[in-house]
Coordinates of C-alpha atoms and ligand atoms in Angstrom, one line a residue:
X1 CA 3.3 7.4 -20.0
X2 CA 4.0 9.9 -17.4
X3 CA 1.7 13.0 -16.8
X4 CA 3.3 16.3 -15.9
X5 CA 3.3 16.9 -12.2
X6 CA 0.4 18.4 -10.6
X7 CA 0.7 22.5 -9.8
X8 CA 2.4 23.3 -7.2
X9 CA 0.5 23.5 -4.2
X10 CA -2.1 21.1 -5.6
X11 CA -0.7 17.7 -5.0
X12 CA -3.1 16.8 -2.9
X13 CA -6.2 17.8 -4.2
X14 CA -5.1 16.4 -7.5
X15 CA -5.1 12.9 -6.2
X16 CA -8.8 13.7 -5.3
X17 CA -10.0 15.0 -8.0
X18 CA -8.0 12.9 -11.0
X19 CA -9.4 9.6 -9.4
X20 CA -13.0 11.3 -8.8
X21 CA -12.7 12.0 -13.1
X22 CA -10.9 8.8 -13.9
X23 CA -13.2 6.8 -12.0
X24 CA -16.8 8.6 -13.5
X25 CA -15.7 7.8 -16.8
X26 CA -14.8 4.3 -16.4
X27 CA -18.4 4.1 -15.2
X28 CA -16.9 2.4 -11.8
X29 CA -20.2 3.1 -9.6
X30 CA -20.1 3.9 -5.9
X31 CA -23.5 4.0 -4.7
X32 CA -25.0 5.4 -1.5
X33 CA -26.8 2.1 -1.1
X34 CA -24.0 0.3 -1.2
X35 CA -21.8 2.6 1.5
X36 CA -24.6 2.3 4.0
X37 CA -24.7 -1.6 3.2
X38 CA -21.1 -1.5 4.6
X39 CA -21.1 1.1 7.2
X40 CA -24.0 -0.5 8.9
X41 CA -22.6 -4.2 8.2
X42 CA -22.2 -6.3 11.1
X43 CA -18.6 -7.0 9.4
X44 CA -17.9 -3.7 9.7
X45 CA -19.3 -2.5 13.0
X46 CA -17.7 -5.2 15.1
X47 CA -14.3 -4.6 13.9
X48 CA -13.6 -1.0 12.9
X49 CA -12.3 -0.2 16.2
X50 CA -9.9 -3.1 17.0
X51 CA -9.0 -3.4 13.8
X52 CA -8.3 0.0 12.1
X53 CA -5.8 1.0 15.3
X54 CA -3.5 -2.4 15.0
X55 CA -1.0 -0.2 12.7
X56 CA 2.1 -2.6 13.4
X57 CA 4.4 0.6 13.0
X58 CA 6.5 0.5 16.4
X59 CA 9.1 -1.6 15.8
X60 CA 11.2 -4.3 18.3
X61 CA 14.3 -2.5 17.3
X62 CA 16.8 -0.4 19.0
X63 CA 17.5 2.9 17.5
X64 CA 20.8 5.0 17.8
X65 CA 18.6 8.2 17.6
X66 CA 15.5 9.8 16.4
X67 CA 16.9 10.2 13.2
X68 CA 18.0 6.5 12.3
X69 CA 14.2 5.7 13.3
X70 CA 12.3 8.6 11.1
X71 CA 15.1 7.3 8.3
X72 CA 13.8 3.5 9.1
X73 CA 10.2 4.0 8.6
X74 CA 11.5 6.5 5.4
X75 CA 13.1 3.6 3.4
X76 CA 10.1 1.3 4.9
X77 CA 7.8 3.0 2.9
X78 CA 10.1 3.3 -0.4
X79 CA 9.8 -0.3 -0.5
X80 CA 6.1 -0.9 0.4
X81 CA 5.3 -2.7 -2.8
X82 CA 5.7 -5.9 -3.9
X83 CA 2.4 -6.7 -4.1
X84 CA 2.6 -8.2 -7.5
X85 CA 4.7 -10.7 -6.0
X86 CA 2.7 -11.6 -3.0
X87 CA 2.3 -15.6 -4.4
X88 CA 5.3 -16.3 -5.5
X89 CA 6.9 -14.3 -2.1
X90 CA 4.7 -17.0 -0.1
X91 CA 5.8 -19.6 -1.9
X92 CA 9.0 -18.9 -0.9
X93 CA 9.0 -17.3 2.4
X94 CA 5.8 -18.1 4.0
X95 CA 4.9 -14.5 4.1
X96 CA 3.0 -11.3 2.3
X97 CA 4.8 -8.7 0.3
X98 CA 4.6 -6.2 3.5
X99 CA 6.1 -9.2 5.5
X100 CA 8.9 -9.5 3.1
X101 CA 9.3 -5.6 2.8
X102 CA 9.6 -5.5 6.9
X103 CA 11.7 -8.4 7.3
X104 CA 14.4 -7.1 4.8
X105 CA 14.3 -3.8 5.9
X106 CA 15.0 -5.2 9.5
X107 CA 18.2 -7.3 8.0
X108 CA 19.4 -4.5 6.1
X109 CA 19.0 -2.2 9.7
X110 CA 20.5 -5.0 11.9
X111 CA 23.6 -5.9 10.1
X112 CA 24.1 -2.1 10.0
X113 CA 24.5 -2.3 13.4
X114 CA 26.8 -4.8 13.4
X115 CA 29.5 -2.8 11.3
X116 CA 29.1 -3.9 7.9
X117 CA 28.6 -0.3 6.9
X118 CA 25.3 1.3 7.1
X119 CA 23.1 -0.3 4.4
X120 CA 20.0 2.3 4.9
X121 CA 22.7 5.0 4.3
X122 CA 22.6 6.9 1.2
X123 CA 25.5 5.7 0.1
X124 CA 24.9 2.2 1.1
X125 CA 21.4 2.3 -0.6
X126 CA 23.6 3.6 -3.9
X127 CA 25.6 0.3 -4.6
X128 CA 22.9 -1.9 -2.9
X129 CA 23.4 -5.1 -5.3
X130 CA 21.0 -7.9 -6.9
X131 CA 23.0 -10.2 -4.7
X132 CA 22.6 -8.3 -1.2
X133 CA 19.1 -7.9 -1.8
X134 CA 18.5 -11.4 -2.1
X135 CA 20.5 -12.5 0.7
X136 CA 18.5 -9.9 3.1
X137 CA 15.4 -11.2 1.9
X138 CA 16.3 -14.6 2.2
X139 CA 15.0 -16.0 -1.2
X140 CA 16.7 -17.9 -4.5
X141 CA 16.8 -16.1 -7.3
X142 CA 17.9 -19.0 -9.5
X143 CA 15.4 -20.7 -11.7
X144 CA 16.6 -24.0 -12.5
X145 CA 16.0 -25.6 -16.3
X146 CA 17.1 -28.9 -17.6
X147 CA 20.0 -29.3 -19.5
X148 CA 20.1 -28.8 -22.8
X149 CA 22.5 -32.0 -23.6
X150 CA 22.8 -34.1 -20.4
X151 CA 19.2 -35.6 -19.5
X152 CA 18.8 -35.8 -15.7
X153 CA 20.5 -32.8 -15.1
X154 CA 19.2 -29.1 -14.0
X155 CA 21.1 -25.8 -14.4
X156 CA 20.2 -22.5 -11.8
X157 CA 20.0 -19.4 -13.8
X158 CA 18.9 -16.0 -12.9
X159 CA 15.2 -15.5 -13.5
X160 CA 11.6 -16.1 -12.2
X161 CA 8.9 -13.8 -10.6
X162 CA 11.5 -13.4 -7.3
X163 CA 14.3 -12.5 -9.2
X164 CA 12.1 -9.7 -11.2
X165 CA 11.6 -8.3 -7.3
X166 CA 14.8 -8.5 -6.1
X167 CA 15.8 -6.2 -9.5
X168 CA 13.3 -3.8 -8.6
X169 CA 13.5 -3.3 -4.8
X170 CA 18.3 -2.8 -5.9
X171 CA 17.2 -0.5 -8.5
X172 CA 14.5 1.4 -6.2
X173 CA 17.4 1.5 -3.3
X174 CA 20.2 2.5 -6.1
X175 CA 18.3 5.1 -7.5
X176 CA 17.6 6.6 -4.0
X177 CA 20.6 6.6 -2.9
X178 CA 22.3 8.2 -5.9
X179 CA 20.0 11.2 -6.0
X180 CA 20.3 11.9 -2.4
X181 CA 24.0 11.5 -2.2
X182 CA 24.3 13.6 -5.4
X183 CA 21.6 16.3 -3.3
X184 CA 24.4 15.9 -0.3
X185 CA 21.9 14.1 2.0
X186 CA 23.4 11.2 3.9
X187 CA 20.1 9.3 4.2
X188 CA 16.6 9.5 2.8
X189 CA 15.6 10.6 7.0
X190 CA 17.2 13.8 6.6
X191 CA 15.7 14.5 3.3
X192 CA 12.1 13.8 4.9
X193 CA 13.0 15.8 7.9
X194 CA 14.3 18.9 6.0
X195 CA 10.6 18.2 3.9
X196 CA 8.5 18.1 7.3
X197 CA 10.3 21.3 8.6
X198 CA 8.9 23.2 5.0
X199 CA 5.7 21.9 5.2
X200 CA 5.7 23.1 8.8
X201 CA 6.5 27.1 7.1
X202 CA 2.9 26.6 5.4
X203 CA -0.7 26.7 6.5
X204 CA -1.4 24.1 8.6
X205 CA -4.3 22.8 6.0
X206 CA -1.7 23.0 3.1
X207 CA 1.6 21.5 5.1
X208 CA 0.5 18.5 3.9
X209 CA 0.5 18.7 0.1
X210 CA 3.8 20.9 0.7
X211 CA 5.8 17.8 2.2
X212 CA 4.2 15.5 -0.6
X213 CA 5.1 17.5 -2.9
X214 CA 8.8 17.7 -1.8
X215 CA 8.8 13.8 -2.1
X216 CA 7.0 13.3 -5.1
X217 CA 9.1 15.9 -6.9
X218 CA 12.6 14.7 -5.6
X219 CA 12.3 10.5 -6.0
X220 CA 10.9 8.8 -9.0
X221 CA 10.2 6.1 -6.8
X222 CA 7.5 7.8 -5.2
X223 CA 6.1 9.3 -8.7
X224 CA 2.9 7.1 -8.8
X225 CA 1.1 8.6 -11.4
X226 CA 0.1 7.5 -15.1
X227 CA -1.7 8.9 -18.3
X228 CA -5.3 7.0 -18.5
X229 CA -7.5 7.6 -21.4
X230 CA -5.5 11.1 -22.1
X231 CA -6.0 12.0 -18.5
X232 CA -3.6 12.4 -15.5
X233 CA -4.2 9.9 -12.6
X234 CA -2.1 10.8 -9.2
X235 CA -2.0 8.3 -6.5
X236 CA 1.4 8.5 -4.7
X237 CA 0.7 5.8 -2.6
X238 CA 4.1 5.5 -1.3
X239 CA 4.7 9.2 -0.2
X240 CA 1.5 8.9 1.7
X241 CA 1.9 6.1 3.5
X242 CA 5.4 7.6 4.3
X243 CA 4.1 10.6 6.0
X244 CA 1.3 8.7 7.8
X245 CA 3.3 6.3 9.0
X246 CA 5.7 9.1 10.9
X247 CA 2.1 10.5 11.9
X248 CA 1.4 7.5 13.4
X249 CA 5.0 6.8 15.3
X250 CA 6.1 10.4 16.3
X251 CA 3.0 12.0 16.4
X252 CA 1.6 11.8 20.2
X253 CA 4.6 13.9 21.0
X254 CA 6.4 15.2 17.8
X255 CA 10.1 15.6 18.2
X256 CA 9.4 17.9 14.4
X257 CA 6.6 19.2 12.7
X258 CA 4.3 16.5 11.4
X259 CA 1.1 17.8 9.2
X260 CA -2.1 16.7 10.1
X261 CA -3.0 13.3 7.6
X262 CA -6.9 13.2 8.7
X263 CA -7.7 14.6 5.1
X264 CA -5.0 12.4 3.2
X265 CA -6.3 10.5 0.0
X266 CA -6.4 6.7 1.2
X267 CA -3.0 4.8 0.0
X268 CA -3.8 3.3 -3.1
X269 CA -2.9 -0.1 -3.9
X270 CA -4.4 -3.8 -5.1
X271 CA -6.0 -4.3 -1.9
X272 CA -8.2 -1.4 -1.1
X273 CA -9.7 -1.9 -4.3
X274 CA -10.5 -6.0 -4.4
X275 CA -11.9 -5.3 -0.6
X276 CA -14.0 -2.9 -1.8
X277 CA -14.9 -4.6 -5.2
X278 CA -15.9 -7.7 -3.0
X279 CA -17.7 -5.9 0.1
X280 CA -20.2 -4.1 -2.7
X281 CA -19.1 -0.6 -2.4
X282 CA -17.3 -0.7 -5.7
X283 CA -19.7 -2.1 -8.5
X284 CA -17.8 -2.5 -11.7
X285 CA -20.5 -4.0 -14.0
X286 CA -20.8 -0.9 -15.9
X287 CA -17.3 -0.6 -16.4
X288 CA -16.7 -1.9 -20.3
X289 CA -14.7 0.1 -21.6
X290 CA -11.0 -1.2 -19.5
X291 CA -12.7 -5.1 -19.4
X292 CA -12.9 -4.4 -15.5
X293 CA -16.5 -5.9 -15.8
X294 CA -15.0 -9.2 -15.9
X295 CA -11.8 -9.0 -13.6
X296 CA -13.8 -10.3 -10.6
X297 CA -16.5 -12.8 -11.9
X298 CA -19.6 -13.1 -9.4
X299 CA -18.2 -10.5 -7.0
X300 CA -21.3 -8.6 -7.5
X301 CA -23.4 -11.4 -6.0
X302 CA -26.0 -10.3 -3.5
X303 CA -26.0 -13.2 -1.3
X304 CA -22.2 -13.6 -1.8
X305 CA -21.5 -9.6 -0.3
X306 CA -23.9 -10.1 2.5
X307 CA -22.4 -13.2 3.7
X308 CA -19.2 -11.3 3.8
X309 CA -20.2 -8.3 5.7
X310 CA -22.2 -10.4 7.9
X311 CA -20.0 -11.3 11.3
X312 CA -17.3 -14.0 10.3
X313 CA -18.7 -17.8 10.2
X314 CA -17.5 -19.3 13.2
X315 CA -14.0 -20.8 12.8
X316 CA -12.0 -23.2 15.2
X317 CA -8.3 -21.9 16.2
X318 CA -7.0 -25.0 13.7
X319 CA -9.2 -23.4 10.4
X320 CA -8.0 -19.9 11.4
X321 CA -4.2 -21.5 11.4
X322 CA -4.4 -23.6 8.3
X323 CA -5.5 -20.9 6.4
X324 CA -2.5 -18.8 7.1
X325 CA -0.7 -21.7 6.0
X326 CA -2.2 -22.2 3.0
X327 CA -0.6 -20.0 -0.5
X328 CA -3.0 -17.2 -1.4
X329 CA -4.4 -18.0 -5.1
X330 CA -3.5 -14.8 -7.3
X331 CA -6.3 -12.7 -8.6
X332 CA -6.6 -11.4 -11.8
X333 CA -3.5 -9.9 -13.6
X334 CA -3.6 -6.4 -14.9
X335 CA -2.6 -3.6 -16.9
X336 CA -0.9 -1.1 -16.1
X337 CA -4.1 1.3 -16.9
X338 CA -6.7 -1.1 -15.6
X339 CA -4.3 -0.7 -12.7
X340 CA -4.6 2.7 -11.8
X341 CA -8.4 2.8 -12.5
X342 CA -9.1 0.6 -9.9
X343 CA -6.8 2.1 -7.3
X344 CA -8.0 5.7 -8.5
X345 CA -11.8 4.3 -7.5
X346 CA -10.8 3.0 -4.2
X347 CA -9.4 6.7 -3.6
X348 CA -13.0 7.7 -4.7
X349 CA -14.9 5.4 -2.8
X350 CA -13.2 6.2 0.3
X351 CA -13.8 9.8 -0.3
X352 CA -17.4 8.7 -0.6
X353 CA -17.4 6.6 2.4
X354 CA -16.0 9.1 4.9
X355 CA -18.6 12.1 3.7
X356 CA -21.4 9.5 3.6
X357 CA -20.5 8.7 7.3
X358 CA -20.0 12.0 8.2
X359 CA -23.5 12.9 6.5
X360 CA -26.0 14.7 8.8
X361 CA -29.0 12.4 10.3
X362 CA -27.3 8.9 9.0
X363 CA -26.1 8.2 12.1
X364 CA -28.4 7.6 15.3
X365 CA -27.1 8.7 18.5
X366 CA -24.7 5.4 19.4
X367 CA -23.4 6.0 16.3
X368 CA -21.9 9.2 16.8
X369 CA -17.8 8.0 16.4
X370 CA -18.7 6.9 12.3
X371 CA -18.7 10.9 11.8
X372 CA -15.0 10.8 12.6
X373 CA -13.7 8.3 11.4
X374 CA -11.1 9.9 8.7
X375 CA -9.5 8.3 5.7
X376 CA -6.5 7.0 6.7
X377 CA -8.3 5.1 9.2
X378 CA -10.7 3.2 6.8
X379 CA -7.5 2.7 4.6
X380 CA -6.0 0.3 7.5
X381 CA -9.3 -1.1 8.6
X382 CA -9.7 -2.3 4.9
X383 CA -5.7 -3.2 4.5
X384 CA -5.8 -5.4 7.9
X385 CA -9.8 -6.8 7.8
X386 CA -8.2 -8.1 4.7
X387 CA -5.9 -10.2 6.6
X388 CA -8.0 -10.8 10.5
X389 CA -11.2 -13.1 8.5
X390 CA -10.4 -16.2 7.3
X391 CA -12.5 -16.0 4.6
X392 CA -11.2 -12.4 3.7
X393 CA -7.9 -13.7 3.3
X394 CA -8.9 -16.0 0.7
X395 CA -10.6 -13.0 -1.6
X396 CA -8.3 -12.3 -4.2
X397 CA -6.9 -9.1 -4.8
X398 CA -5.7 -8.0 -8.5
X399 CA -2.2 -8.3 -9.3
X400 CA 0.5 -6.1 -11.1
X401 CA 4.2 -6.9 -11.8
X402 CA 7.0 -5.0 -12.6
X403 CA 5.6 -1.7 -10.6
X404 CA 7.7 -0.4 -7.3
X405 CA 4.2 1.4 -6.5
X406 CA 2.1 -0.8 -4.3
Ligands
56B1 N1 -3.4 0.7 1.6 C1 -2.5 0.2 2.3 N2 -1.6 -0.7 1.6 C2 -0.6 -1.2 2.4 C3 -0.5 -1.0 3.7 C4 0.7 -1.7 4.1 C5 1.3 -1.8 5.4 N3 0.3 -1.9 6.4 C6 0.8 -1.9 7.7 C7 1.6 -0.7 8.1 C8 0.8 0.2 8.7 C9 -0.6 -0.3 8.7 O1 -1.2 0.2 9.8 C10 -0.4 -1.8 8.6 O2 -0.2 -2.4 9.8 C11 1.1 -2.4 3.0 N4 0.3 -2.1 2.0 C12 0.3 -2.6 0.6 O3 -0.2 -3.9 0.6 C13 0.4 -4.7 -0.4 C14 0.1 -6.1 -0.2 O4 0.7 -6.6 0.9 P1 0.5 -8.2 1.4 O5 -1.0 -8.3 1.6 O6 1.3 -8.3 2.6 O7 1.0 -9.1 0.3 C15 1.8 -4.2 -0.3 O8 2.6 -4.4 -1.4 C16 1.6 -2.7 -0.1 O9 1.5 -2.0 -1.3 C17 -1.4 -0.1 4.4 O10 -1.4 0.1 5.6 N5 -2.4 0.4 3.6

């Protein structure tokens, strides 16, 4: 079920506070304990800087104009989920569900360019079929069966976990493209530019929420939010990342107003929350009432969380290799609900985190730079420390199907 929006003008601050409520009466638990455990981890400390800047959000492509790029990075993050899928996708592929997201998004840019009509148009996202999405991603969609009469034989059809994707990412890029061609915007860039130049007419501490709110209100596909228990939970993960990611491209010399996104709510998904669930800061044995006391067995194991946020165990080249060979195992599957508690306590824990850190007298003097760290920066120190340790990588992260979310 879908909760009304937030108020206008309160988008932001709605993400904040629904997770803080949904989170305190799932009796999810975010001790102070367990935020200095990580803050002053080994783990931590040795990788927050090199880490938490490798963004990965220039890209080795050639842009007619400032526009196609802003419109790149738009319809980028209107497919960043997938996550769900993430097995099955390396199965396939070889690669994660961002992997997948970037490496179609790249074909469908490229053979743009060569004249097959723009495909991250608006009218080229609007008849985007099953068929072209499959072929840009490079994966089957055919599961095959045995036949019902002839032994020996196998029949393709439509179906498995791939094909589920590939109907979500056409309807996501159909659905885009008809309400922005129906709006009169040729592309989803100009939309987000026309956005960024209203939240630029606002206060500078409210631009923000104003070009959220523009996105949120205009594309279902960025409408992440859900009914829990009777109460609204707002994440909008998607239109978020969207925004931070232009921070992150344009903003050392902005070409159009950008609003600040040191404030913005982390971007929710199934990895922030497993992270934190398995580095201690997220302590779920309380939690009865959704079953998320048993989603993660022996995750809240002392000895287990220290060995994690102690420095990495020393691994050859070959290990390090092997590993990124090797499937990912899925975590545990979800509901839809137990879904959006989890992500709603990551939003809360990293809330926590960043006002712990920026806490007077917890920080000695060579500490000084954990007082700024802001919340989109812990978001991609958790997102990528998730993939730079070995034994990270094999920590699995929950899993939801059939979401275009996260
Ligand atoms: N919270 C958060 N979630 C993020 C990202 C990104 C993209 N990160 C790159 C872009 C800019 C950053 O600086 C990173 O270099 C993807 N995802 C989510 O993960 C999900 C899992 O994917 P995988 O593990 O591959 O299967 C994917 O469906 C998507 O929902 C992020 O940054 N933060």
């Amino acid at each position: 079920m879908e909760p009304d929006f937030p108020s206008s003008g309160t988008f932001v601050s709605s993400i904040k506070e629904s997770c803080r409520i949904v989170t305190e009466a799932a009796h999810i638990k975010v001790e102070d304990a367990a935020i200095k455990r990580l803050l002053e981890s080994p783990s931590f400390r040795s990788s927050f800087h090199r880490v938490s800047g490798s963004h990965g959000l220039a890209f080795p492509l050639k842009f007619f104009s400032l526009l196609s790029e802003l419109n790149f990075l738009s319809v980028l993050s209107l497919l960043n989920f997938a996550s769900g899928y993430r097995v099955p996708l390396h199965e396939q592929t070889g690669r994660g569900a961002w992997d997948n997201i970037r490496a179609f998004t790249f074909s469908l840019y490229l053979s743009s360019a060569t004249g097959q009509g723009d495909l991250l148009s608006a009218k080229g996202m609007k008849t985007m079929s099953e068929q072209q999405v499959a072929q840009h991603m490079g994966v089957t969609i055919h599961v095959e069966r045995p036949h019902e009469k002839i032994t020996g034989v196998t029949v393709g059809e439509l179906g498995g976990p791939i094909y589920e994707l590939v109907k979500l990412i056409s309807s996501t890029l159909t659905e885009t493209g008809q309400i922005l061609d129906a709006a009169g915007y040729s592309e989803l860039g100009g939309f987000v530019l026309e956005s960024l130049k209203e939240g630029a007419k606002a206060d500078p501490s409210a631009s923000l929420g104003i070009v959220l709110e523009r996105l949120v209100r205009a594309i279902p596909a960025f409408r992440d939010m859900a009914v829990v228990n009777g109460k609204p939970v707002y994440c909008f993960k998607k239109a978020l990342f969207l925004i931070h990611a232009v921070k992150i491209r344009f903003g050392s010399s902005p070409p159009f107003p950008i609003p600040s996104t040191a404030q913005a709510p982390v971007f929710t998904d199934n990895v922030l929350p497993s992270l934190l669930v398995h580095l201690g800061v997220l302590d779920l044995t309380g939690a009865t009432s959704h079953g998320l006391h048993n989603l993660f067995p022996g995750a809240e194991s002392e000895d287990k969380i220290n060995t994690l946020l102690h420095l990495p165990p020393e691994a050859s080249q070959v290990v390090t290799q092997d590993t990124k060979k090797t499937p990912p195992k899925d975590g545990p599957v979800l509901t839809t609900e137990q879904a959006y508690v989890l992500r709603a306590a990551a939003v809360r824990a990293c809330e926590k985190i960043v006002e712990y850190a920026r806490g007077d007298g917890q920080n000695s003097e060579e500490q000084t730079w954990l007082k700024d760290i802001t919340l989109p920066e812990l978001d991609i120190w958790l997102w990528a420390v998730a993939k730079d340790r070995p034994d990270y990588r094999k920590l699995e992260r929950f899993v939801l199907r059939g979401t275009v979310f996260f």
